[in-house]
Amino acid sequence: MFTIIFGIACIAFTVFACLPAGVGLSWGDEIIFFLKGAMPVLAAFVGLIAILIGIADFRDRQEAKREEMEAMKNEE
């Protein structure tokens, strides 16, 4: 229950921080600036993870083929 309340509080703070001055903190421009700088780093990180997942998938397929061939040899 605490985590749900904490999550709602974090979302409420985020909305409050993005609202214009007088109502909120008016951090909208700074948030956009941060996102512009963070996107290339995030894209590189996601790309690296995708490459690692692809390599693991390739290895799993090769292992499955190898096990299938051994199973066929044992049946004969």
CSV table of C-alpha atoms in Angstrom, one decimal:
chain,number,residue,atom,x,y,z
A,1,MET,CA,0.0,0.0,0.0
A,2,PHE,CA,2.9,2.3,0.8
A,3,THR,CA,4.3,1.9,-2.7
A,4,ILE,CA,1.0,2.8,-4.4
A,5,ILE,CA,0.8,6.0,-2.2
A,6,PHE,CA,4.5,6.8,-2.9
A,7,GLY,CA,3.9,6.3,-6.7
A,8,ILE,CA,0.9,8.6,-6.7
A,9,ALA,CA,2.9,11.2,-4.7
A,10,CYS,CA,5.7,11.1,-7.2
A,11,ILE,CA,3.4,11.5,-10.2
A,12,ALA,CA,1.6,14.4,-8.4
A,13,PHE,CA,5.0,16.1,-7.8
A,14,THR,CA,5.9,15.6,-11.5
A,15,VAL,CA,2.7,17.2,-12.7
A,16,PHE,CA,3.2,20.0,-10.1
A,17,ALA,CA,6.8,20.6,-11.3
A,18,CYS,CA,5.7,20.9,-14.9
A,19,LEU,CA,2.9,23.4,-14.4
A,20,PRO,CA,3.5,27.0,-15.3
A,21,ALA,CA,4.8,29.5,-12.7
A,22,GLY,CA,2.3,30.7,-10.2
A,23,VAL,CA,0.6,27.3,-10.2
A,24,GLY,CA,3.6,25.0,-10.1
A,25,LEU,CA,7.4,25.1,-10.3
A,26,SER,CA,7.6,25.8,-14.1
A,27,TRP,CA,10.3,23.2,-14.6
A,28,GLY,CA,9.0,22.3,-18.1
A,29,ASP,CA,11.8,23.8,-20.0
A,30,GLU,CA,14.5,22.1,-17.8
A,31,ILE,CA,12.7,18.7,-18.1
A,32,ILE,CA,12.7,19.0,-21.9
A,33,PHE,CA,16.4,20.0,-21.8
A,34,PHE,CA,17.2,17.0,-19.7
A,35,LEU,CA,15.3,14.6,-21.9
A,36,LYS,CA,17.1,16.0,-25.0
A,37,GLY,CA,20.4,15.2,-23.4
A,38,ALA,CA,19.4,11.8,-22.0
A,39,MET,CA,17.8,10.4,-25.1
A,40,PRO,CA,21.1,9.6,-26.9
A,41,VAL,CA,22.5,7.8,-23.8
A,42,LEU,CA,19.2,5.9,-23.3
A,43,ALA,CA,19.1,4.9,-27.0
A,44,ALA,CA,22.7,3.6,-26.8
A,45,PHE,CA,21.9,1.7,-23.6
A,46,VAL,CA,18.7,0.1,-25.2
A,47,GLY,CA,20.7,-0.7,-28.3
A,48,LEU,CA,23.4,-2.5,-26.3
A,49,ILE,CA,20.7,-4.5,-24.4
A,50,ALA,CA,19.1,-5.4,-27.8
A,51,ILE,CA,22.4,-6.6,-29.1
A,52,LEU,CA,23.1,-8.7,-26.0
A,53,ILE,CA,19.6,-10.2,-26.2
A,54,GLY,CA,20.2,-11.0,-29.9
A,55,ILE,CA,23.5,-12.8,-29.1
A,56,ALA,CA,21.9,-14.8,-26.3
A,57,ASP,CA,19.0,-15.8,-28.6
A,58,PHE,CA,21.4,-16.9,-31.3
A,59,ARG,CA,23.4,-19.0,-28.8
A,60,ASP,CA,20.2,-20.6,-27.6
A,61,ARG,CA,19.1,-21.5,-31.1
A,62,GLN,CA,22.5,-23.0,-31.8
A,63,GLU,CA,22.3,-25.0,-28.6
A,64,ALA,CA,18.8,-26.2,-29.4
A,65,LYS,CA,20.0,-27.4,-32.9
A,66,ARG,CA,23.0,-29.2,-31.3
A,67,GLU,CA,20.7,-31.0,-28.8
A,68,GLU,CA,18.3,-31.9,-31.5
A,69,MET,CA,21.1,-33.4,-33.6
A,70,GLU,CA,22.4,-35.4,-30.6
A,71,ALA,CA,18.8,-36.7,-29.9
A,72,MET,CA,18.5,-37.8,-33.5
A,73,LYS,CA,21.9,-39.6,-33.3
A,74,ASN,CA,20.8,-41.4,-30.1
A,75,GLU,CA,17.5,-42.6,-31.7
A,76,GLU,CA,19.4,-44.3,-34.5
